CSV table of N, CA, C and O in Angstrom, one decimal:
chain,number,residue,atom,x,y,z
A,211,UNK,N,11.2,-9.2,-11.5
A,211,UNK,CA,10.1,-8.4,-10.9
A,211,UNK,C,10.7,-7.1,-9.9
A,211,UNK,O,11.2,-7.8,-8.9
A,212,UNK,N,10.3,-6.1,-10.1
A,212,UNK,CA,10.9,-4.9,-9.2
A,212,UNK,C,9.5,-4.0,-8.9
A,212,UNK,O,8.8,-3.8,-9.9
A,213,UNK,N,9.3,-3.8,-7.7
A,213,UNK,CA,8.5,-2.7,-7.3
A,213,UNK,C,9.1,-1.6,-6.7
A,213,UNK,O,10.0,-1.8,-5.8
A,214,UNK,N,8.9,-0.4,-7.2
A,214,UNK,CA,9.4,0.8,-6.5
A,214,UNK,C,8.4,1.6,-5.9
A,214,UNK,O,7.6,2.1,-6.4
A,215,UNK,N,8.6,1.7,-4.5
A,215,UNK,CA,7.5,2.5,-3.7
A,215,UNK,C,8.2,3.8,-3.6
A,215,UNK,O,9.4,4.0,-3.4
A,216,UNK,N,7.5,4.8,-3.7
A,216,UNK,CA,7.9,6.2,-3.6
A,216,UNK,C,6.8,7.3,-3.0
A,216,UNK,O,5.7,6.8,-3.0
A,217,UNK,N,7.2,8.5,-2.5
A,217,UNK,CA,6.1,9.3,-2.3
A,217,UNK,C,6.1,9.7,-0.7
A,217,UNK,O,5.4,10.5,-0.4
A,218,UNK,N,6.7,9.0,-0.1
A,218,UNK,CA,7.1,9.1,1.3
A,218,UNK,C,7.7,10.5,1.7
A,218,UNK,O,8.3,11.1,0.8
A,219,UNK,N,7.6,10.9,2.8
A,219,UNK,CA,8.4,12.2,3.3
A,219,UNK,C,7.8,12.6,4.5
A,219,UNK,O,7.0,11.9,5.4
A,220,UNK,N,8.1,13.8,5.0
A,220,UNK,CA,7.9,14.6,6.1
A,220,UNK,C,6.6,15.4,5.8
A,220,UNK,O,6.5,16.2,4.8
A,221,UNK,N,5.6,15.1,6.6
A,221,UNK,CA,4.2,15.9,6.3
A,221,UNK,C,3.7,16.4,7.6
A,221,UNK,O,3.9,15.8,8.8
A,222,UNK,N,3.0,17.7,7.7
A,222,UNK,CA,2.5,18.2,8.9
A,222,UNK,C,1.1,17.2,9.4
A,222,UNK,O,0.4,16.9,8.3
A,223,UNK,N,0.8,17.1,10.5
A,223,UNK,CA,-0.4,16.6,11.0
A,223,UNK,C,-1.6,17.3,10.4
A,223,UNK,O,-1.7,18.6,9.9
A,224,UNK,N,-2.6,16.5,9.7
A,224,UNK,CA,-3.7,17.0,8.7
A,224,UNK,C,-3.2,17.3,7.3
A,224,UNK,O,-4.0,17.4,6.4
A,225,UNK,N,-2.0,16.9,6.9
A,225,UNK,CA,-1.6,16.9,5.7
A,225,UNK,C,-1.9,15.7,4.8
A,225,UNK,O,-2.3,14.6,5.3
A,226,UNK,N,-1.5,15.7,3.5
A,226,UNK,CA,-1.7,14.5,2.7
A,226,UNK,C,-0.5,14.0,1.8
A,226,UNK,O,0.3,14.9,1.8
A,227,UNK,N,-0.5,12.9,1.5
A,227,UNK,CA,0.7,12.4,0.6
A,227,UNK,C,0.1,11.1,-0.3
A,227,UNK,O,-1.1,10.6,0.1
A,228,UNK,N,0.5,11.2,-1.4
A,228,UNK,CA,0.1,10.1,-2.4
A,228,UNK,C,1.5,9.3,-2.7
A,228,UNK,O,2.4,9.7,-3.2
A,229,UNK,N,1.2,8.0,-2.1
A,229,UNK,CA,2.3,7.2,-2.4
A,229,UNK,C,2.2,6.3,-3.7
A,229,UNK,O,1.0,6.2,-4.0
A,230,UNK,N,3.2,6.1,-4.4
A,230,UNK,CA,3.3,5.5,-5.7
A,230,UNK,C,3.9,4.1,-5.6
A,230,UNK,O,4.9,4.0,-5.0
A,231,UNK,N,3.4,3.0,-6.3
A,231,UNK,CA,4.3,1.9,-6.2
A,231,UNK,C,4.1,1.5,-7.9
A,231,UNK,O,3.1,1.1,-8.5
A,232,UNK,N,5.5,1.5,-8.3
A,232,UNK,CA,5.5,1.4,-9.7
A,232,UNK,C,6.2,0.0,-10.1
A,232,UNK,O,7.2,-0.3,-9.2
A,233,UNK,N,5.7,-0.8,-11.0
A,233,UNK,CA,6.3,-2.2,-11.3
A,233,UNK,C,7.0,-2.2,-12.5
A,233,UNK,O,6.7,-1.6,-13.4
A,234,UNK,N,8.0,-3.0,-12.5
A,234,UNK,CA,8.6,-3.4,-13.8
A,234,UNK,C,8.8,-5.0,-13.8
A,234,UNK,O,8.9,-5.6,-12.7
A,235,UNK,N,8.7,-5.5,-14.9
A,235,UNK,CA,8.8,-7.1,-15.0
A,235,UNK,C,7.3,-7.7,-15.0
A,235,UNK,O,7.3,-8.9,-14.9
A,236,UNK,N,6.3,-7.1,-14.6
A,236,UNK,CA,5.0,-7.7,-14.2
A,236,UNK,C,4.0,-6.7,-14.6
A,236,UNK,O,4.2,-5.4,-14.5
A,237,UNK,N,3.0,-7.2,-15.1
A,237,UNK,CA,1.8,-6.3,-15.3
A,237,UNK,C,0.8,-6.2,-14.2
A,237,UNK,O,0.0,-7.1,-13.9
A,238,UNK,N,0.9,-5.3,-13.5
A,238,UNK,CA,0.1,-5.2,-12.1
A,238,UNK,C,-1.4,-5.3,-12.2
A,238,UNK,O,-2.1,-5.6,-11.3
A,239,UNK,N,-1.8,-5.1,-13.5
A,239,UNK,CA,-3.4,-5.0,-13.7
A,239,UNK,C,-4.0,-6.4,-13.4
A,239,UNK,O,-5.2,-6.4,-13.3
A,240,UNK,N,-3.1,-7.4,-13.6
A,240,UNK,CA,-3.6,-8.9,-13.4
A,240,UNK,C,-3.5,-9.1,-12.1
A,240,UNK,O,-3.9,-10.5,-11.8
A,241,UNK,N,-3.0,-8.4,-11.1
A,241,UNK,CA,-2.7,-8.9,-9.8
A,241,UNK,C,-3.4,-8.1,-8.6
A,241,UNK,O,-3.8,-7.0,-8.9
A,242,UNK,N,-3.3,-8.7,-7.5
A,242,UNK,CA,-3.7,-8.2,-6.4
A,242,UNK,C,-2.7,-7.5,-5.7
A,242,UNK,O,-1.8,-7.9,-5.4
A,243,UNK,N,-2.9,-6.1,-5.3
A,243,UNK,CA,-1.9,-5.2,-4.6
A,243,UNK,C,-2.4,-4.8,-3.4
A,243,UNK,O,-3.6,-4.3,-3.3
A,244,UNK,N,-1.5,-4.9,-2.3
A,244,UNK,CA,-1.9,-4.3,-1.1
A,244,UNK,C,-0.6,-3.2,-0.6
A,244,UNK,O,0.6,-3.6,-0.7
A,245,UNK,N,-1.2,-2.5,0.1
A,245,UNK,CA,-0.3,-1.3,0.8
A,245,UNK,C,-0.2,-1.9,2.3
A,245,UNK,O,-1.3,-2.0,2.8
A,246,UNK,N,0.9,-2.1,2.7
A,246,UNK,CA,1.1,-2.3,4.2
A,246,UNK,C,1.9,-1.4,4.8
A,246,UNK,O,2.6,-0.6,4.2
A,247,UNK,N,2.0,-1.1,6.1
A,247,UNK,CA,2.7,-0.3,6.8
A,247,UNK,C,3.2,-0.9,7.9
A,247,UNK,O,2.7,-1.9,8.7
A,248,UNK,N,4.5,-0.3,8.4
A,248,UNK,CA,5.2,-1.1,9.5
A,248,UNK,C,5.6,0.1,10.4
A,248,UNK,O,6.7,0.9,10.1
A,249,UNK,N,4.8,0.6,11.4
A,249,UNK,CA,5.3,1.6,12.4
A,249,UNK,C,6.5,1.5,13.2
A,249,UNK,O,6.8,0.1,13.3
A,250,UNK,N,7.2,2.2,13.6
A,250,UNK,CA,8.4,2.0,14.4
A,250,UNK,C,8.4,1.0,15.5
A,250,UNK,O,7.3,1.2,16.3
A,251,UNK,N,9.1,-0.1,15.5
A,251,UNK,CA,8.9,-1.0,16.8
A,251,UNK,C,7.6,-1.9,16.6
A,251,UNK,O,7.3,-2.5,17.7
A,252,UNK,N,7.0,-2.0,15.6
A,252,UNK,CA,5.7,-2.6,15.5
A,252,UNK,C,5.8,-3.6,14.4
A,252,UNK,O,6.5,-3.6,13.5
A,253,UNK,N,4.9,-4.4,14.2
A,253,UNK,CA,4.7,-5.4,13.1
A,253,UNK,C,4.1,-4.9,11.9
A,253,UNK,O,3.3,-3.8,11.9
A,254,UNK,N,4.4,-5.6,10.8
A,254,UNK,CA,3.9,-4.9,9.4
A,254,UNK,C,2.4,-5.4,9.5
A,254,UNK,O,2.1,-6.5,9.8
A,255,UNK,N,1.5,-4.4,8.9
A,255,UNK,CA,0.1,-4.6,9.1
A,255,UNK,C,-0.2,-4.2,7.5
A,255,UNK,O,0.1,-3.3,7.0
A,256,UNK,N,-1.5,-5.0,7.2
A,256,UNK,CA,-2.1,-4.7,5.9
A,256,UNK,C,-2.9,-3.5,6.0
A,256,UNK,O,-3.7,-3.1,7.1
A,257,UNK,N,-3.0,-2.6,4.9
A,257,UNK,CA,-3.7,-1.3,5.2
A,257,UNK,C,-4.7,-1.4,4.1
A,257,UNK,O,-5.9,-1.7,4.3
A,258,UNK,N,-4.4,-1.2,2.8
A,258,UNK,CA,-5.4,-1.2,1.8
A,258,UNK,C,-4.9,-2.0,0.5
A,258,UNK,O,-4.0,-2.1,0.3
A,259,UNK,N,-6.0,-2.9,0.0
A,259,UNK,CA,-5.8,-3.8,-1.1
A,259,UNK,C,-6.8,-3.4,-2.2
A,259,UNK,O,-7.9,-3.1,-2.0
A,260,UNK,N,-6.3,-3.6,-3.3
A,260,UNK,CA,-6.9,-3.7,-4.6
A,260,UNK,C,-6.8,-4.9,-5.3
A,260,UNK,O,-5.6,-5.4,-5.8
A,261,UNK,N,-8.0,-5.6,-5.5
A,261,UNK,CA,-7.8,-6.9,-6.0
A,261,UNK,C,-7.6,-6.9,-7.5
A,261,UNK,O,-7.8,-5.8,-8.3
A,262,UNK,N,-7.5,-8.0,-8.3
A,262,UNK,CA,-7.2,-8.0,-9.8
A,262,UNK,C,-8.4,-7.8,-10.5
A,262,UNK,O,-8.5,-7.4,-11.6
A,263,UNK,N,-9.5,-7.8,-9.8
A,263,UNK,CA,-10.9,-7.2,-10.4
A,263,UNK,C,-11.2,-5.7,-9.7
A,263,UNK,O,-12.5,-5.5,-9.9
A,264,UNK,N,-10.3,-5.2,-9.1
A,264,UNK,CA,-10.5,-3.8,-8.7
A,264,UNK,C,-11.4,-3.8,-7.5
A,264,UNK,O,-12.1,-2.7,-7.1
A,265,UNK,N,-11.6,-4.8,-6.8
A,265,UNK,CA,-12.2,-4.7,-5.6
A,265,UNK,C,-11.5,-4.2,-4.4
A,265,UNK,O,-10.1,-4.5,-4.5
A,266,UNK,N,-11.9,-3.4,-3.7
A,266,UNK,CA,-11.1,-2.6,-2.7
A,266,UNK,C,-11.5,-3.2,-1.3
A,266,UNK,O,-12.6,-3.2,-0.8
A,267,UNK,N,-10.4,-3.4,-0.3
A,267,UNK,CA,-10.5,-3.8,1.0
A,267,UNK,C,-9.6,-2.9,1.7
A,267,UNK,O,-8.5,-2.9,1.4
A,268,UNK,N,-10.2,-2.3,2.8
A,268,UNK,CA,-9.4,-1.7,3.8
A,268,UNK,C,-9.3,-2.3,5.0
A,268,UNK,O,-10.6,-2.8,5.6
A,269,UNK,N,-8.2,-2.5,5.5
A,269,UNK,CA,-8.1,-3.3,6.8
A,269,UNK,C,-7.9,-2.4,8.0
A,269,UNK,O,-7.0,-1.4,7.9
A,270,UNK,N,-8.3,-2.8,9.1
A,270,UNK,CA,-8.3,-2.1,10.4
A,270,UNK,C,-9.0,-0.7,10.2
A,270,UNK,O,-9.8,-0.3,9.2
A,271,UNK,N,-9.0,-0.1,11.5
A,271,UNK,CA,-9.8,1.2,11.6
A,271,UNK,C,-9.1,2.5,11.6
A,271,UNK,O,-9.5,3.5,11.6
A,272,UNK,N,-7.7,2.2,11.7
A,272,UNK,CA,-7.0,3.2,12.1
A,272,UNK,C,-6.9,4.5,11.0
A,272,UNK,O,-6.8,5.5,11.2
A,273,UNK,N,-7.1,4.0,9.7
A,273,UNK,CA,-7.1,5.0,8.5
A,273,UNK,C,-8.3,4.9,7.8
A,273,UNK,O,-8.4,5.5,6.9
A,274,UNK,N,-9.4,4.5,8.5
A,274,UNK,CA,-10.6,4.4,7.7
A,274,UNK,C,-11.1,5.9,7.4
A,274,UNK,O,-11.1,6.7,8.1
A,275,UNK,N,-11.5,5.9,6.0
A,275,UNK,CA,-12.2,7.1,5.6
A,275,UNK,C,-11.0,8.0,5.3
A,275,UNK,O,-11.4,9.2,4.6
A,276,UNK,N,-9.8,7.7,5.4
A,276,UNK,CA,-8.5,8.5,4.9
A,276,UNK,C,-7.8,8.2,4.0
A,276,UNK,O,-6.9,8.8,3.6
A,277,UNK,N,-8.0,7.1,3.6
A,277,UNK,CA,-7.1,6.5,2.5
A,277,UNK,C,-7.9,6.0,1.4
A,277,UNK,O,-9.1,5.5,1.4
A,278,UNK,N,-7.4,6.3,0.0
A,278,UNK,CA,-8.0,5.7,-1.2
A,278,UNK,C,-6.8,5.0,-1.9
A,278,UNK,O,-5.8,5.7,-2.3
A,279,UNK,N,-7.2,3.6,-2.3
A,279,UNK,CA,-6.1,3.1,-3.4
A,279,UNK,C,-6.7,3.0,-4.6
A,279,UNK,O,-7.8,2.9,-4.7
A,280,UNK,N,-5.8,3.2,-5.6
A,280,UNK,CA,-6.2,3.2,-7.1
A,280,UNK,C,-5.1,2.6,-7.8
A,280,UNK,O,-3.9,2.4,-7.5
A,281,UNK,N,-5.4,2.3,-9.2
A,281,UNK,CA,-4.3,1.9,-9.8
A,281,UNK,C,-4.5,2.5,-11.2
A,281,UNK,O,-5.5,3.0,-11.7
A,282,UNK,N,-3.4,2.9,-11.9
A,282,UNK,CA,-3.1,3.2,-13.3
A,282,UNK,C,-2.6,2.1,-14.1
A,282,UNK,O,-1.3,2.0,-14.2
A,283,UNK,N,-3.4,1.5,-14.8
A,283,UNK,CA,-2.7,0.4,-15.7
A,283,UNK,C,-1.8,0.9,-16.7
A,283,UNK,O,-0.9,0.2,-16.8
A,284,UNK,N,-2.1,1.9,-17.3
A,284,UNK,CA,-1.2,2.5,-18.5
A,284,UNK,C,0.1,2.9,-17.9
A,284,UNK,O,1.0,2.7,-18.7
A,285,UNK,N,0.3,3.3,-16.7
A,285,UNK,CA,1.5,3.4,-15.9
A,285,UNK,C,1.9,2.4,-15.1
A,285,UNK,O,3.2,2.5,-14.4
A,286,UNK,N,1.4,1.2,-15.1
A,286,UNK,CA,1.7,0.1,-14.3
A,286,UNK,C,2.0,0.4,-12.9
A,286,UNK,O,2.9,0.1,-12.3
A,287,UNK,N,1.2,1.2,-12.3
A,287,UNK,CA,1.4,1.9,-11.0
A,287,UNK,C,0.1,1.7,-10.2
A,287,UNK,O,-0.9,1.8,-10.6
A,288,UNK,N,0.2,1.6,-8.9
A,288,UNK,CA,-0.8,1.6,-7.9
A,288,UNK,C,-0.4,2.6,-6.9
A,288,UNK,O,0.8,3.0,-6.5
A,289,UNK,N,-1.5,3.5,-6.6
A,289,UNK,CA,-1.3,4.4,-5.6
A,289,UNK,C,-1.9,4.3,-4.2
A,289,UNK,O,-3.0,3.5,-4.2
A,290,UNK,N,-1.6,5.1,-3.4
A,290,UNK,CA,-2.4,5.3,-2.1
A,290,UNK,C,-2.3,6.7,-1.6
A,290,UNK,O,-1.3,7.4,-1.4
A,291,UNK,N,-3.5,7.3,-1.7
A,291,UNK,CA,-3.8,8.6,-1.4
A,291,UNK,C,-4.2,8.8,0.2
A,291,UNK,O,-5.0,8.1,0.4
A,292,UNK,N,-3.3,9.3,0.9
A,292,UNK,CA,-3.6,9.4,2.3
A,292,UNK,C,-3.8,11.0,2.8
A,292,UNK,O,-3.1,11.7,2.4
A,293,UNK,N,-4.9,11.0,3.6
A,293,UNK,CA,-5.5,12.5,3.9
A,293,UNK,C,-5.5,12.4,5.4
A,293,UNK,O,-5.6,11.5,6.0
A,294,UNK,N,-5.5,13.8,5.7
A,294,UNK,CA,-5.7,14.0,7.3
A,294,UNK,C,-4.6,13.2,8.1
A,294,UNK,O,-5.2,12.5,9.0
A,295,UNK,N,-3.5,13.3,7.6
A,295,UNK,CA,-2.2,12.2,8.4
A,295,UNK,C,-2.3,12.7,9.8
A,295,UNK,O,-2.3,13.9,10.2
A,296,UNK,N,-1.9,11.6,10.6
A,296,UNK,CA,-1.8,11.7,12.0
A,296,UNK,C,-0.4,11.3,12.4
A,296,UNK,O,0.1,10.6,11.6
A,297,UNK,N,0.1,11.8,13.6
A,297,UNK,CA,1.5,11.3,14.1
A,297,UNK,C,1.5,9.7,14.0
A,297,UNK,O,2.5,9.1,13.7
A,298,UNK,N,0.5,9.1,14.4
A,298,UNK,CA,0.3,7.4,14.5
A,298,UNK,C,0.4,6.8,13.2
A,298,UNK,O,0.5,5.5,12.9
A,299,UNK,N,0.2,7.6,12.2
A,299,UNK,CA,0.4,7.1,10.7
A,299,UNK,C,1.8,6.9,10.2
A,299,UNK,O,2.3,6.5,9.3
A,300,UNK,N,2.8,7.5,11.1
A,300,UNK,CA,4.1,7.4,10.5
A,300,UNK,C,4.6,6.0,10.7
A,300,UNK,O,4.4,5.2,11.6
A,301,UNK,N,5.2,5.7,9.4
A,301,UNK,CA,5.6,4.1,9.4
A,301,UNK,C,6.4,4.1,8.0
A,301,UNK,O,6.6,5.1,7.2
A,302,UNK,N,6.9,3.0,7.8
A,302,UNK,CA,7.5,2.6,6.5
A,302,UNK,C,6.3,1.9,5.8
A,302,UNK,O,5.7,1.0,6.3
A,303,UNK,N,5.9,2.3,4.6
A,303,UNK,CA,4.8,2.0,3.8
A,303,UNK,C,5.4,1.0,2.7
A,303,UNK,O,6.4,1.4,1.9
A,304,UNK,N,4.8,-0.2,2.5
A,304,UNK,CA,5.5,-1.2,1.6
A,304,UNK,C,4.1,-1.4,0.6
A,304,UNK,O,3.1,-1.6,1.1
A,305,UNK,N,4.5,-1.7,-0.6
A,305,UNK,CA,3.6,-2.2,-1.5
A,305,UNK,C,3.9,-3.8,-1.9
A,305,UNK,O,5.1,-3.9,-1.8
A,306,UNK,N,2.9,-4.4,-2.2
A,306,UNK,CA,3.2,-6.0,-2.4
A,306,UNK,C,2.3,-6.7,-3.2
A,306,UNK,O,1.1,-6.1,-3.5
A,307,UNK,N,2.7,-7.4,-4.3
A,307,UNK,CA,1.7,-8.2,-5.1
A,307,UNK,C,1.5,-9.6,-4.4
A,307,UNK,O,2.5,-10.3,-4.0
A,308,UNK,N,0.3,-10.0,-4.4
A,308,UNK,CA,-0.2,-11.1,-3.8
A,308,UNK,C,-0.3,-12.2,-5.0
A,308,UNK,O,-0.4,-12.0,-6.1
A,309,UNK,N,0.0,-13.6,-4.4
A,309,UNK,CA,0.1,-14.7,-5.4
A,309,UNK,C,-1.4,-15.3,-5.6
A,309,UNK,O,-1.5,-16.3,-6.1
A,310,UNK,N,-2.5,-14.4,-5.1
A,310,UNK,CA,-3.8,-15.0,-5.3
A,310,UNK,C,-4.6,-13.9,-5.7
A,310,UNK,O,-4.3,-12.6,-5.6
A,311,UNK,N,-5.7,-14.1,-6.3
A,311,UNK,CA,-6.7,-13.2,-6.9
A,311,UNK,C,-7.4,-12.2,-5.8
A,311,UNK,O,-7.3,-11.0,-6.1
A,312,UNK,N,-7.7,-12.7,-4.5
A,312,UNK,CA,-8.4,-11.8,-3.9
A,312,UNK,C,-7.5,-11.2,-2.9
A,312,UNK,O,-6.4,-11.6,-2.7
A,313,UNK,N,-8.1,-10.3,-1.9
A,313,UNK,CA,-7.3,-9.5,-1.2
A,313,UNK,C,-7.0,-10.3,0.1
A,313,UNK,O,-7.9,-11.4,0.4
A,314,UNK,N,-6.0,-10.1,0.9
A,314,UNK,CA,-5.9,-10.9,2.0
A,314,UNK,C,-4.6,-10.2,3.1
A,314,UNK,O,-3.9,-9.2,2.3
A,315,UNK,N,-4.7,-10.5,4.2
A,315,UNK,CA,-3.8,-9.9,5.1
A,315,UNK,C,-2.6,-10.7,5.4
A,315,UNK,O,-1.4,-10.1,5.8
A,316,UNK,N,-2.5,-12.0,4.9
A,316,UNK,CA,-1.3,-12.7,5.4
A,316,UNK,C,0.0,-12.3,4.6
A,316,UNK,O,0.0,-12.6,3.3
A,317,UNK,N,1.0,-12.0,5.2
A,317,UNK,CA,2.2,-11.5,4.7
A,317,UNK,C,2.9,-12.6,3.9
A,317,UNK,O,3.2,-12.2,2.7
A,318,UNK,N,2.9,-13.6,4.3
A,318,UNK,CA,3.4,-14.8,3.7
A,318,UNK,C,2.7,-15.1,2.3
A,318,UNK,O,3.2,-16.1,1.5
A,319,UNK,N,1.5,-14.6,2.0
A,319,UNK,CA,0.9,-14.9,0.8
A,319,UNK,C,1.2,-14.0,-0.4
A,319,UNK,O,0.7,-14.0,-1.4
A,320,UNK,N,2.1,-12.9,0.0
A,320,UNK,CA,2.5,-12.0,-0.9
A,320,UNK,C,3.9,-12.3,-1.6
A,320,UNK,O,4.8,-12.8,-0.9
A,321,UNK,N,3.9,-12.2,-3.0
A,321,UNK,CA,5.2,-12.9,-3.5
A,321,UNK,C,6.1,-11.8,-3.8
A,321,UNK,O,7.4,-12.0,-3.9
A,322,UNK,N,5.8,-10.5,-4.1
A,322,UNK,CA,6.8,-9.6,-4.5
A,322,UNK,C,6.5,-8.3,-3.6
A,322,UNK,O,5.4,-7.9,-3.4
A,323,UNK,N,7.6,-7.7,-3.1
A,323,UNK,CA,7.6,-6.4,-2.2
A,323,UNK,C,8.4,-5.3,-2.8
A,323,UNK,O,9.5,-5.7,-3.3
A,324,UNK,N,7.8,-4.1,-2.5
A,324,UNK,CA,8.7,-3.0,-2.7
A,324,UNK,C,9.7,-2.7,-1.5
A,324,UNK,O,9.5,-3.4,-0.7
A,325,UNK,N,10.5,-1.8,-1.8
A,325,UNK,CA,11.5,-1.6,-0.7
A,325,UNK,C,11.1,-0.7,0.4
A,325,UNK,O,11.7,-0.6,1.4
A,326,UNK,N,9.8,0.0,0.2
A,326,UNK,CA,9.5,0.7,1.4
A,326,UNK,C,9.7,2.2,1.2
A,326,UNK,O,10.7,2.6,0.6
A,327,UNK,N,8.7,3.0,1.7
A,327,UNK,CA,8.8,4.4,1.7
A,327,UNK,C,8.4,5.0,2.9
A,327,UNK,O,7.3,4.5,3.5
A,328,UNK,N,9.2,5.8,3.5
A,328,UNK,CA,9.2,6.4,5.0
A,328,UNK,C,8.2,7.4,5.0
A,328,UNK,O,8.5,8.5,4.3
A,329,UNK,N,7.1,7.3,5.8
A,329,UNK,CA,6.3,8.5,6.1
A,329,UNK,C,6.4,9.2,7.3
A,329,UNK,O,6.3,8.2,8.5
A,330,UNK,N,6.8,10.2,7.6
A,330,UNK,CA,6.9,11.0,9.0
A,330,UNK,C,5.8,12.0,9.0
A,330,UNK,O,5.7,12.9,8.2
A,331,UNK,N,5.0,11.9,10.1
A,331,UNK,CA,4.0,12.9,10.3
A,331,UNK,C,4.5,13.7,11.6
A,331,UNK,O,4.3,13.0,12.7
A,332,UNK,N,4.7,14.7,11.5
A,332,UNK,CA,5.2,15.5,12.7
A,332,UNK,C,5.1,17.2,12.4
A,332,UNK,O,5.2,17.6,11.2
A,333,UNK,N,4.8,17.9,13.6
A,333,UNK,CA,5.1,19.2,13.5
A,333,UNK,C,6.2,20.0,13.9
A,333,UNK,O,6.4,21.1,13.7
């Protein structure tokens, strides 16, 4: 199983990015996927989750109303659309597949991880 996260980069404050998490060796439509982020010098934290029944859970208030998680089963890919980005959103963003059906924040409950994609928000 491999997860390939992409779509990060340098963006101006107020800009948007769409991150992609493409999988091989597994059909993501049957699994719960979460996007985590790890700001510089901080711990990794859960951001947005889409369950195997397509229920969505957003964790924390920092990106509330500014992110949308979705999946395209035909492409075996999960996306994270991020809008109105702020400097504090700068982080390495990881996608991960959970070993349980429902969403959750515990990092050790995730079985497979992508390599991360770096998001920098700066003028």
